[in-house]
mmCIF file of C-alpha atoms in Angstrom:
data_model
loop_
_atom_site.group_PDB
_atom_site.id
_atom_site.type_symbol
_atom_site.label_atom_id
_atom_site.label_comp_id
_atom_site.label_asym_id
_atom_site.label_seq_id
_atom_site.Cartn_x
_atom_site.Cartn_y
_atom_site.Cartn_z
ATOM 1 C CA UNK A 1 -5.613 -23.411 13.845
ATOM 2 C CA UNK A 2 -2.242 -24.154 15.449
ATOM 3 C CA UNK A 3 -0.696 -21.928 18.107
ATOM 4 C CA UNK A 4 3.103 -22.105 18.222
ATOM 5 C CA UNK A 5 4.537 -20.938 21.539
ATOM 6 C CA UNK A 6 8.299 -20.538 21.447
ATOM 7 C CA UNK A 7 9.973 -22.691 24.044
ATOM 8 C CA UNK A 8 6.656 -24.194 25.104
ATOM 9 C CA UNK A 9 5.428 -26.228 22.148
ATOM 10 C CA UNK A 10 2.625 -26.367 19.610
ATOM 11 C CA UNK A 11 -1.038 -26.317 20.624
ATOM 12 C CA UNK A 12 -4.417 -26.471 18.928
ATOM 13 C CA UNK A 13 -5.844 -22.948 19.061
ATOM 14 C CA UNK A 14 -8.974 -22.379 21.093
ATOM 15 C CA UNK A 15 -10.110 -19.791 18.543
ATOM 16 C CA UNK A 16 -9.189 -18.723 15.044
ATOM 17 C CA UNK A 17 -8.550 -15.059 14.355
ATOM 18 C CA UNK A 18 -10.561 -13.822 11.340
ATOM 19 C CA UNK A 19 -7.470 -12.480 9.621
ATOM 20 C CA UNK A 20 -5.497 -15.639 10.329
ATOM 21 C CA UNK A 21 -7.004 -17.527 7.430
ATOM 22 C CA UNK A 22 -8.957 -15.643 4.875
ATOM 23 C CA UNK A 23 -10.161 -18.094 2.230
ATOM 24 C CA UNK A 24 -10.372 -15.469 -0.503
ATOM 25 C CA UNK A 25 -6.864 -14.206 0.188
ATOM 26 C CA UNK A 26 -5.549 -17.768 0.258
ATOM 27 C CA UNK A 27 -7.320 -18.503 -3.021
ATOM 28 C CA UNK A 28 -5.929 -15.388 -4.699
ATOM 29 C CA UNK A 29 -2.403 -16.037 -3.439
ATOM 30 C CA UNK A 30 -2.455 -19.611 -4.670
ATOM 31 C CA UNK A 31 -3.354 -18.577 -8.216
ATOM 32 C CA UNK A 32 -0.698 -17.728 -10.756
ATOM 33 C CA UNK A 33 -1.557 -14.054 -11.252
ATOM 34 C CA UNK A 34 -0.164 -12.032 -14.126
ATOM 35 C CA UNK A 35 1.387 -8.740 -13.123
ATOM 36 C CA UNK A 36 -0.831 -6.928 -15.666
ATOM 37 C CA UNK A 37 -3.925 -8.229 -13.869
ATOM 38 C CA UNK A 38 -2.556 -7.075 -10.510
ATOM 39 C CA UNK A 39 -1.761 -3.637 -11.937
ATOM 40 C CA UNK A 40 -5.311 -3.243 -13.270
ATOM 41 C CA UNK A 41 -6.835 -4.344 -9.960
ATOM 42 C CA UNK A 42 -4.680 -1.997 -7.913
ATOM 43 C CA UNK A 43 -5.277 0.924 -10.280
ATOM 44 C CA UNK A 44 -9.057 0.536 -10.127
ATOM 45 C CA UNK A 45 -9.078 0.598 -6.331
ATOM 46 C CA UNK A 46 -6.572 3.383 -5.854
ATOM 47 C CA UNK A 47 -8.313 5.666 -8.355
ATOM 48 C CA UNK A 48 -11.515 5.198 -6.374
ATOM 49 C CA UNK A 49 -9.708 5.794 -3.099
ATOM 50 C CA UNK A 50 -8.242 9.164 -4.161
ATOM 51 C CA UNK A 51 -11.654 10.213 -5.445
ATOM 52 C CA UNK A 52 -13.187 9.454 -2.040
ATOM 53 C CA UNK A 53 -10.348 11.201 -0.208
ATOM 54 C CA UNK A 54 -10.886 14.340 -2.289
ATOM 55 C CA UNK A 55 -14.625 14.209 -1.626
ATOM 56 C CA UNK A 56 -14.624 13.301 2.073
ATOM 57 C CA UNK A 57 -11.275 13.744 3.808
ATOM 58 C CA UNK A 58 -10.771 16.502 6.310
ATOM 59 C CA UNK A 59 -7.669 18.694 6.291
ATOM 60 C CA UNK A 60 -6.120 16.760 9.179
ATOM 61 C CA UNK A 61 -6.277 13.439 7.295
ATOM 62 C CA UNK A 62 -4.721 14.994 4.187
ATOM 63 C CA UNK A 63 -2.006 16.700 6.271
ATOM 64 C CA UNK A 64 -1.257 13.329 7.878
ATOM 65 C CA UNK A 65 -0.655 11.809 4.436
ATOM 66 C CA UNK A 66 1.764 14.637 3.579
ATOM 67 C CA UNK A 67 3.555 14.251 6.931
ATOM 68 C CA UNK A 68 4.132 10.562 6.214
ATOM 69 C CA UNK A 69 5.680 11.485 2.860
ATOM 70 C CA UNK A 70 7.893 14.157 4.467
ATOM 71 C CA UNK A 71 9.119 11.686 7.101
ATOM 72 C CA UNK A 72 10.056 9.260 4.328
ATOM 73 C CA UNK A 73 11.892 12.064 2.531
ATOM 74 C CA UNK A 74 13.971 12.726 5.680
ATOM 75 C CA UNK A 75 14.989 9.075 5.791
ATOM 76 C CA UNK A 76 16.031 9.097 2.129
ATOM 77 C CA UNK A 77 17.961 12.349 2.612
ATOM 78 C CA UNK A 78 19.755 10.880 5.629
ATOM 79 C CA UNK A 79 21.007 7.925 3.583
ATOM 80 C CA UNK A 80 19.565 5.362 5.997
ATOM 81 C CA UNK A 81 17.009 3.815 3.643
ATOM 82 C CA UNK A 82 16.427 0.079 4.124
ATOM 83 C CA UNK A 83 13.987 -2.453 2.684
ATOM 84 C CA UNK A 84 12.190 -2.479 6.020
ATOM 85 C CA UNK A 85 11.796 1.321 6.011
ATOM 86 C CA UNK A 86 10.411 1.277 2.464
ATOM 87 C CA UNK A 87 7.907 -1.395 3.437
ATOM 88 C CA UNK A 88 6.960 0.506 6.595
ATOM 89 C CA UNK A 89 6.446 3.695 4.590
ATOM 90 C CA UNK A 90 4.318 1.847 2.026
ATOM 91 C CA UNK A 91 2.119 0.503 4.843
ATOM 92 C CA UNK A 92 1.804 3.873 6.580
ATOM 93 C CA UNK A 93 1.113 5.822 3.395
ATOM 94 C CA UNK A 94 -1.490 3.477 1.976
ATOM 95 C CA UNK A 95 -3.167 2.986 5.362
ATOM 96 C CA UNK A 96 -3.442 6.740 5.877
ATOM 97 C CA UNK A 97 -4.700 7.138 2.318
ATOM 98 C CA UNK A 98 -7.516 4.639 2.689
ATOM 99 C CA UNK A 99 -8.400 5.776 6.220
ATOM 100 C CA UNK A 100 -8.864 9.283 4.822
ATOM 101 C CA UNK A 101 -11.776 8.013 2.687
ATOM 102 C CA UNK A 102 -13.862 7.756 5.844
ATOM 103 C CA UNK A 103 -15.506 4.651 4.409
ATOM 104 C CA UNK A 104 -15.058 1.550 6.594
ATOM 105 C CA UNK A 105 -15.998 -0.818 3.761
ATOM 106 C CA UNK A 106 -13.339 0.627 1.470
ATOM 107 C CA UNK A 107 -10.819 0.504 4.332
ATOM 108 C CA UNK A 108 -11.495 -3.166 4.991
ATOM 109 C CA UNK A 109 -11.376 -4.219 1.336
ATOM 110 C CA UNK A 110 -8.250 -2.188 0.581
ATOM 111 C CA UNK A 111 -6.425 -3.550 3.632
ATOM 112 C CA UNK A 112 -7.251 -7.005 2.314
ATOM 113 C CA UNK A 113 -5.826 -6.015 -1.089
ATOM 114 C CA UNK A 114 -2.675 -4.635 0.499
ATOM 115 C CA UNK A 115 -2.097 -8.042 2.070
ATOM 116 C CA UNK A 116 -2.575 -9.553 -1.367
ATOM 117 C CA UNK A 117 -0.082 -7.094 -2.924
ATOM 118 C CA UNK A 118 2.432 -7.332 -0.062
ATOM 119 C CA UNK A 119 4.633 -10.037 -1.698
ATOM 120 C CA UNK A 120 5.153 -7.897 -4.801
ATOM 121 C CA UNK A 121 5.781 -4.789 -2.682
ATOM 122 C CA UNK A 122 8.409 -6.742 -0.729
ATOM 123 C CA UNK A 123 9.932 -7.957 -3.981
ATOM 124 C CA UNK A 124 10.093 -4.498 -5.529
ATOM 125 C CA UNK A 125 11.627 -2.861 -2.456
ATOM 126 C CA UNK A 126 14.413 -5.445 -2.290
ATOM 127 C CA UNK A 127 15.084 -5.580 -6.060
ATOM 128 C CA UNK A 128 16.340 -2.018 -6.371
ATOM 129 C CA UNK A 129 16.008 -0.261 -3.041
ATOM 130 C CA UNK A 130 17.467 3.148 -3.953
ATOM 131 C CA UNK A 131 15.576 3.787 -7.180
ATOM 132 C CA UNK A 132 12.346 2.279 -5.837
ATOM 133 C CA UNK A 133 12.592 4.408 -2.693
ATOM 134 C CA UNK A 134 13.190 7.585 -4.691
ATOM 135 C CA UNK A 135 10.372 6.801 -7.146
ATOM 136 C CA UNK A 136 8.054 5.993 -4.243
ATOM 137 C CA UNK A 137 8.873 9.329 -2.615
ATOM 138 C CA UNK A 138 8.270 11.311 -5.808
ATOM 139 C CA UNK A 139 4.965 9.635 -6.618
ATOM 140 C CA UNK A 140 3.637 9.694 -3.052
ATOM 141 C CA UNK A 141 4.563 13.372 -2.878
ATOM 142 C CA UNK A 142 2.593 14.038 -6.085
ATOM 143 C CA UNK A 143 -0.404 12.170 -4.661
ATOM 144 C CA UNK A 144 -0.224 14.077 -1.357
ATOM 145 C CA UNK A 145 0.046 17.458 -3.136
ATOM 146 C CA UNK A 146 -2.913 16.652 -5.376
ATOM 147 C CA UNK A 147 -4.958 15.670 -2.333
ATOM 148 C CA UNK A 148 -4.030 18.887 -0.514
ATOM 149 C CA UNK A 149 -5.244 20.986 -3.446
ATOM 150 C CA UNK A 150 -8.208 18.643 -4.041
ATOM 151 C CA UNK A 151 -7.071 18.247 -7.651
ATOM 152 C CA UNK A 152 -8.666 15.009 -8.783
ATOM 153 C CA UNK A 153 -7.070 15.004 -12.245
ATOM 154 C CA UNK A 154 -3.569 15.386 -10.755
ATOM 155 C CA UNK A 155 -4.295 12.741 -8.130
ATOM 156 C CA UNK A 156 -5.495 10.315 -10.779
ATOM 157 C CA UNK A 157 -2.395 10.904 -12.954
ATOM 158 C CA UNK A 158 -0.178 10.303 -9.938
ATOM 159 C CA UNK A 159 -2.034 7.078 -9.080
ATOM 160 C CA UNK A 160 -1.750 5.790 -12.652
ATOM 161 C CA UNK A 161 1.989 6.584 -12.635
ATOM 162 C CA UNK A 162 2.394 4.998 -9.204
ATOM 163 C CA UNK A 163 0.721 1.759 -10.168
ATOM 164 C CA UNK A 164 2.570 1.654 -13.493
ATOM 165 C CA UNK A 165 5.929 2.114 -11.739
ATOM 166 C CA UNK A 166 5.061 -0.569 -9.189
ATOM 167 C CA UNK A 167 4.116 -2.916 -12.023
ATOM 168 C CA UNK A 168 7.420 -2.279 -13.783
ATOM 169 C CA UNK A 169 9.434 -3.005 -10.647
ATOM 170 C CA UNK A 170 7.320 -6.053 -9.820
ATOM 171 C CA UNK A 171 7.953 -7.553 -13.245
ATOM 172 C CA UNK A 172 11.765 -7.264 -12.968
#
C-alpha cells in the first residue's frame, strides 16, 4: 500500500504484491494463539509433507535435504553458530523439504504456514541458541536419514519429536 524509499520519501504504491498483505496471515497473527494449537497445526502439515516426500521425491531432492543438514553441522562444529544462521538453516531445510513433495499446492500452503510460524522460530533460536541449534541438527538429521531410506515410520517419529521440541522451546 505504501512504498518507503530510503532517502527519497514515502509514496502510494502503484501495485500491491500478493504476499505483502495476506488477510488470512494477518488474521492468524492477530489472534492470541496457544502454543499447543500451533504445535498440532505444524505436526499435521509436516507429517503429511514427509509422507509426500517419501512417495514422490527423487533422489536428488532427498540428497539436497541431507546436504543442507550437513552444511548446518559444519557451522555448528566450527563454533560460528548465530541466530541468523539457525534461522537461515530452518528456512533452507523446510523449503527443501516441502519442495521435495513435488506438489505446488502443498508448497504454497506450507510456505504460508512458515511465515505464520516465523515469530516463534525466531524466538526459539534466540532463547537458547546453542541447545536449539544442536537439537535442530539432530532432529533434521533424523528426518533426512529417514527420507533417504524411505522409512515413513522413522520420518514420522522424527517429525513428532521435532515439533514437540519446537513447542517446548517456543513456550519458554
